[in-house]
Short mmCIF file of C-alpha atoms and ligand atoms in Angstrom, two decimals:
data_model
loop_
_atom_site.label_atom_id
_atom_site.label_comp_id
_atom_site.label_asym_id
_atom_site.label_seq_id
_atom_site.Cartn_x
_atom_site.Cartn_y
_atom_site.Cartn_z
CA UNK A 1 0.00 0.00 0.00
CA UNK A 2 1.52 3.56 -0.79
CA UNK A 3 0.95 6.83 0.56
CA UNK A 4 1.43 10.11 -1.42
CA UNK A 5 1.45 13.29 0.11
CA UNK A 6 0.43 16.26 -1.88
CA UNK A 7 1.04 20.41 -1.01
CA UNK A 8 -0.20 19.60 2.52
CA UNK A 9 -0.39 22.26 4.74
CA UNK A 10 -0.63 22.75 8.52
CA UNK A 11 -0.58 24.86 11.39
CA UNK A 12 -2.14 25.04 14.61
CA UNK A 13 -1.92 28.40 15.39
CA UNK A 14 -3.04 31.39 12.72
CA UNK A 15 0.35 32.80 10.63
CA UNK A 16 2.43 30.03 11.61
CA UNK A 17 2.61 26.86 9.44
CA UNK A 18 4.28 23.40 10.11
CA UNK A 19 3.82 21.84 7.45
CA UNK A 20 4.03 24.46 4.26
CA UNK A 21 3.08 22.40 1.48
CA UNK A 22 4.51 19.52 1.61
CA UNK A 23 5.06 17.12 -1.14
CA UNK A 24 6.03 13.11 -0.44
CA UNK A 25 5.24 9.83 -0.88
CA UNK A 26 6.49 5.92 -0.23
CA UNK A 27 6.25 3.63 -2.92
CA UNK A 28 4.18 -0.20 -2.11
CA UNK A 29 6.62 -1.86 -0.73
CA UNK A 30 9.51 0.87 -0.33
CA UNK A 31 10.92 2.21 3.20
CA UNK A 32 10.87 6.13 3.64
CA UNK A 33 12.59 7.48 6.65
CA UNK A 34 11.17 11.15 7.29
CA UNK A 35 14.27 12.94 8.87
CA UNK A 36 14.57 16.54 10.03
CA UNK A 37 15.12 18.79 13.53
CA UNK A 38 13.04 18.30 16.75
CA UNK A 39 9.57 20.94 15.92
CA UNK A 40 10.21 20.38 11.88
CA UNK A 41 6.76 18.48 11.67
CA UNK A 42 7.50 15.24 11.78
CA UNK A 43 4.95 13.68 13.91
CA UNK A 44 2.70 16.26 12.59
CA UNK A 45 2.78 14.46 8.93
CA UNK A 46 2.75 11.04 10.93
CA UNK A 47 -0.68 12.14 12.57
CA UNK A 48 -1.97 13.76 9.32
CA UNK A 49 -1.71 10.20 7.10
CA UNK A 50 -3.37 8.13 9.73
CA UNK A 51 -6.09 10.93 9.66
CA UNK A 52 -5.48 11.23 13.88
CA UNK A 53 -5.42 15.08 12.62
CA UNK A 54 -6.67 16.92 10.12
CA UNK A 55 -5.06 19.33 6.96
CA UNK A 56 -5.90 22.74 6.39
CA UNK A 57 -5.18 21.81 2.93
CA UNK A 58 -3.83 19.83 0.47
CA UNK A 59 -4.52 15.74 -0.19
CA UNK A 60 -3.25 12.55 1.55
CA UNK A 61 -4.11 9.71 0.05
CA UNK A 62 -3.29 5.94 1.45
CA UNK A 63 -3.54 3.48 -1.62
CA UNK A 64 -6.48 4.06 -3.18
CA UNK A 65 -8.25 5.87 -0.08
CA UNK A 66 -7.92 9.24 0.69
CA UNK A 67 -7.51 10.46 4.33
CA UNK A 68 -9.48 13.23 5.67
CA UNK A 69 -9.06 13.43 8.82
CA UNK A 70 -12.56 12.51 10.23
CA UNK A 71 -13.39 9.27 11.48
CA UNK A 72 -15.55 7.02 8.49
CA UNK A 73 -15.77 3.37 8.09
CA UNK A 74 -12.89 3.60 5.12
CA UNK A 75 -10.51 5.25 7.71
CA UNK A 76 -11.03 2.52 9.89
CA UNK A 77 -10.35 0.15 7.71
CA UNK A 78 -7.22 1.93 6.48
CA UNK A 79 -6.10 1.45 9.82
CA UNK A 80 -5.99 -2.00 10.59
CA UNK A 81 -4.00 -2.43 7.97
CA UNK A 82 -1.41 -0.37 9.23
CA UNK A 83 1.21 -1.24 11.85
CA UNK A 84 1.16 1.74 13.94
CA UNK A 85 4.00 3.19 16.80
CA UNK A 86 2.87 6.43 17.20
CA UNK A 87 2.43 9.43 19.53
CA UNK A 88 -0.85 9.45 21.28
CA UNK A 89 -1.04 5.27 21.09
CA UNK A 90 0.32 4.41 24.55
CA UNK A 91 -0.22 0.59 26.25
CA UNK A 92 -3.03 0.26 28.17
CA UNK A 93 -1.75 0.79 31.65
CA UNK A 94 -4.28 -2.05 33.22
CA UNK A 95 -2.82 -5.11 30.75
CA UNK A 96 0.22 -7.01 30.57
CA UNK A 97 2.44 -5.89 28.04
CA UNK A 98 1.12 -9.69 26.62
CA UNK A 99 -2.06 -8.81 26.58
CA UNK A 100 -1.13 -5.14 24.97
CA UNK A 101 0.48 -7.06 22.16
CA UNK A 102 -2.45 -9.56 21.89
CA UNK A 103 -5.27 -6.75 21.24
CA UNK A 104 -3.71 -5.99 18.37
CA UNK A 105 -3.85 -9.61 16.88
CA UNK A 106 -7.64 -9.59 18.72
CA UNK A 107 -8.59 -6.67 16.28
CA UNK A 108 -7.75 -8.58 13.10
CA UNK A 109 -9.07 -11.93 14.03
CA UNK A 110 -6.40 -14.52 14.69
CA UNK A 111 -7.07 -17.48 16.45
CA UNK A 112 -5.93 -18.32 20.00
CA UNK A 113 -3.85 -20.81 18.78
CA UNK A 114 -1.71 -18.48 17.02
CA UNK A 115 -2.07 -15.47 19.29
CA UNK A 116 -0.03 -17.18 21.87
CA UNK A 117 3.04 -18.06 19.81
CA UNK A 118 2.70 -14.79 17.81
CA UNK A 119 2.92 -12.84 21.01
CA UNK A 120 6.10 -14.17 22.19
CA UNK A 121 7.69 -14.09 18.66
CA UNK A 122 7.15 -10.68 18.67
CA UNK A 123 8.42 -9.62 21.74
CA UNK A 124 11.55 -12.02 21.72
CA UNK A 125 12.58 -10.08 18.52
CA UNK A 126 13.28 -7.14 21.43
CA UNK A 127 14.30 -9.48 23.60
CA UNK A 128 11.59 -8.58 25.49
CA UNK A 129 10.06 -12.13 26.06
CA UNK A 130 11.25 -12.06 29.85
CA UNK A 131 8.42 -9.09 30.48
CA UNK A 132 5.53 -10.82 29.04
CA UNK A 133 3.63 -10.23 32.51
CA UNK A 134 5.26 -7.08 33.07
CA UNK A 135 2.67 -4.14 33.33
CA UNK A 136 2.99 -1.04 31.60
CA UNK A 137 3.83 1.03 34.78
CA UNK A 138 6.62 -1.60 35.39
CA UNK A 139 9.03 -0.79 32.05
CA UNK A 140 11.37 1.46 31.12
CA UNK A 141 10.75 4.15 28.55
CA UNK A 142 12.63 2.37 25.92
CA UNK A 143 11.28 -1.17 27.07
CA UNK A 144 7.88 0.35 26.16
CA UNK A 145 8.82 1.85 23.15
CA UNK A 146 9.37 -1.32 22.11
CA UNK A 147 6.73 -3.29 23.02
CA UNK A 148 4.86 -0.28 21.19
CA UNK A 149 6.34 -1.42 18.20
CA UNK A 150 6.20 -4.72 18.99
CA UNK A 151 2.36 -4.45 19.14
CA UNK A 152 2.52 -2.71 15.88
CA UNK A 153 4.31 -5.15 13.78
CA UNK A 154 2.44 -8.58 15.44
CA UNK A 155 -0.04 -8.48 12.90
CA UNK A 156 1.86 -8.12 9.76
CA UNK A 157 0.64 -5.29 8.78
CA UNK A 158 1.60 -3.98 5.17
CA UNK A 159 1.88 -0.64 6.04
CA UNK A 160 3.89 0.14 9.14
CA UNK A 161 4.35 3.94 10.60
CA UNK A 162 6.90 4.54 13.25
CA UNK A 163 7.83 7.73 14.99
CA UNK A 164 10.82 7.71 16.83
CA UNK A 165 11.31 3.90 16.94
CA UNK A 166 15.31 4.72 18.15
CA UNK A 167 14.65 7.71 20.53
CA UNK A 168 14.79 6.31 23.88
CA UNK A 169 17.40 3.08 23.14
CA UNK A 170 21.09 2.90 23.63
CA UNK A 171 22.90 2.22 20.40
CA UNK A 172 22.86 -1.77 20.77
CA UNK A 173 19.09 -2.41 21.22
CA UNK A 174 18.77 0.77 18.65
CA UNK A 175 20.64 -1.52 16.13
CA UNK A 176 18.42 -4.51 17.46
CA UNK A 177 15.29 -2.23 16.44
CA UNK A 178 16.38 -1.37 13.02
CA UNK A 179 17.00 -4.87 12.26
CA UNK A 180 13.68 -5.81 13.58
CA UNK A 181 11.98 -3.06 11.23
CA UNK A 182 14.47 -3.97 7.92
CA UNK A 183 12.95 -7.60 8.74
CA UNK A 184 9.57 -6.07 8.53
CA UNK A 185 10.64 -4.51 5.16
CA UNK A 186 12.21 -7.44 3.59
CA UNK A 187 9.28 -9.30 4.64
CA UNK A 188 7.11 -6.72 1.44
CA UNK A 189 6.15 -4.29 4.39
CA UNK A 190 5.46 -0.88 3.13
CA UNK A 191 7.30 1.63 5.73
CA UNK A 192 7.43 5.48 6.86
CA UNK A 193 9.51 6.28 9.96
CA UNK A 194 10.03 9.49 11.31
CA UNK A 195 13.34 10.11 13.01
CA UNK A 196 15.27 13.07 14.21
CA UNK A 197 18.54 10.39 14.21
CA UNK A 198 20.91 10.35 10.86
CA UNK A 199 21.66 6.48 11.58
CA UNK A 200 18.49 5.31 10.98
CA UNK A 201 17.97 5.76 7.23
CA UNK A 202 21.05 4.11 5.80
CA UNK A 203 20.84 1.16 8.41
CA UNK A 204 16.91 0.34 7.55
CA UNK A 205 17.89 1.05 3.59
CA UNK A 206 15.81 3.67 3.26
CA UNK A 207 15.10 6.10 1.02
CA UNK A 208 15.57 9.63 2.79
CA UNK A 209 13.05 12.47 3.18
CA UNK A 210 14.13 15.49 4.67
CA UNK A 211 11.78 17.80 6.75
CA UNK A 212 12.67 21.51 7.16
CA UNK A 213 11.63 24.83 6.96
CA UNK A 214 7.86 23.11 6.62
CA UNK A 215 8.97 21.44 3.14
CA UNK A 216 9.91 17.89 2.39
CA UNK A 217 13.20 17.44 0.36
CA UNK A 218 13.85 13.81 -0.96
CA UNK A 219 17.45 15.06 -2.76
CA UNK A 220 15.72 15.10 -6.40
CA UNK A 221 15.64 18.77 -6.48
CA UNK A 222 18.85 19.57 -6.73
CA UNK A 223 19.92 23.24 -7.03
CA UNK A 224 17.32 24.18 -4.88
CA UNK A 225 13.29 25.14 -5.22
CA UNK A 226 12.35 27.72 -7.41
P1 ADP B 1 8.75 16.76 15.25
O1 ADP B 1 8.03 15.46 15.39
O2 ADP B 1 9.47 16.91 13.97
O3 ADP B 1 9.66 17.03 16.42
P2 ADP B 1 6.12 17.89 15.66
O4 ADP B 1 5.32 17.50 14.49
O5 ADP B 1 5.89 17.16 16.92
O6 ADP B 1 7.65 17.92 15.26
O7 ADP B 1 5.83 19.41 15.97
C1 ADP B 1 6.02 20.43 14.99
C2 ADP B 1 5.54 21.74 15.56
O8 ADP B 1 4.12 21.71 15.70
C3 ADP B 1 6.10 22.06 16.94
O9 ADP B 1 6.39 23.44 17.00
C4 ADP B 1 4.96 21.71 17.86
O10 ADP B 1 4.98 22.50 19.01
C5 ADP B 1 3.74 22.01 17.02
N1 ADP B 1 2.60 21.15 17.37
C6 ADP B 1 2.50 19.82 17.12
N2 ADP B 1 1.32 19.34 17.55
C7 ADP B 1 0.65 20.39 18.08
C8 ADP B 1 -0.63 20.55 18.68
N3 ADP B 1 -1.48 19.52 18.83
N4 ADP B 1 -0.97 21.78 19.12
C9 ADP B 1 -0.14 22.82 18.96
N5 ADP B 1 1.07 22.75 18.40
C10 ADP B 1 1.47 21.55 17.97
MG1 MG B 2 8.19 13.93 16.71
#
């Protein structure tokens, strides 16, 4: 599934845009890594193409769907095929960090049978296994970072987003993260991650979009923007 972004615009407060018409998209089955400064929007544009907010204007569209920012059936849809680590999707602070992981294969239907093994597979590719009955409150920023992504890539989703998968890891389980997300890739995921962290684009393989100034730059227009 591919997303294309079109002269979207943004701001949330009058005379001062985030997002100043910009222009991006990720191939099916490509790997986009959205770099740029802390405050250059990238979350922002995250948000926007899972329709969590909404453009002032411009068009998003997520294969053949396009994403306005209001909640509809074809929205919903949209987003259970999408692997999602994102601001504003925290664990649920009463379940396990199993049982986080497990609502997300709930939601599309596999069987009990599977749930179990697909669970621990998951989190043993963060070598997170050992905190199956840990609780939310219990883990480390970084440990629930991952289990965030964890939840987001149980189901196989073709389309994965990812803000800041790196942000709160040393370097090692960093490098353990990447790998887990090139799998992901490899695997035919389609993939947009938002990082403010140079490393992460050449490790996944990525093509890299640069954020700044409220205007996307993927290096194909050289000599500048007229
Ligand atoms: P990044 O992820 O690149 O660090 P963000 O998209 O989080 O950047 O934020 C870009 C800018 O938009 C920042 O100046 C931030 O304060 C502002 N911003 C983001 N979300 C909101 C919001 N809900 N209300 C007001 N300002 C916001
Ligand atoms: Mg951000």
């Amino acid at each position: 599934m591919s997303i294309q972004v079109l002269e979207v615009w943004k701001s949330f407060q009058a005379g001062l845009s985030v997002l100043q018409g910009v222009t991006c998209s990720v191939a099916r089955g490509e790997a986009v890594v959205l770099e740029g400064p802390t405050g250059s929007g990238k979350s922002t544009l995250l948000r926007l193409v899972i329709g969590a907010e909404r453009a002032d204007s411009g068009t998003i569209l997520v294969g053949e769907t396009e994403i306005i920012g209001r909640a509809t059936p074809q929205l919903a849809a949209i987003r259970r095929s999408m692997g999602l680590m994102v601001q504003g999707m925290p664990l649920l602070p009463a379940l396990t960090v199993a049982e986080n992981v497990a609502l997300a294969l709930r939601a599309i239907k596999a069987s009990s049978r599977d749930m179990r093994f697909r669970v621990y597979e998951s989190l043993k590719a963060f070598g997170l296994e050992g905190r199956r009955e840990a609780y939310p409150s219990q883990l480390s920023g970084g440990e629930a970072q991952c289990v965030c992504l964890a939840r987001a890539l149980v189901t196989r989703p073709p389309l994965v987003l990812a803000d800041e998968p790196t942000a709160l890891l040393d370097r090692v389980t960093a490098e353990g993260v990447i790998a887990v997300l090139r799998d992901a890739h490899v695997r035919g995921a389609t993939m947009l991650v938002a990082t403010h962290d140079s490393n992460v684009a050449p490790r996944l393989g990525a093509r890299r979009v640069v954020l700044r100034g409220g205007r996307a730059d993927d290096g194909t227009m050289a000599g500048g923007r007229g």
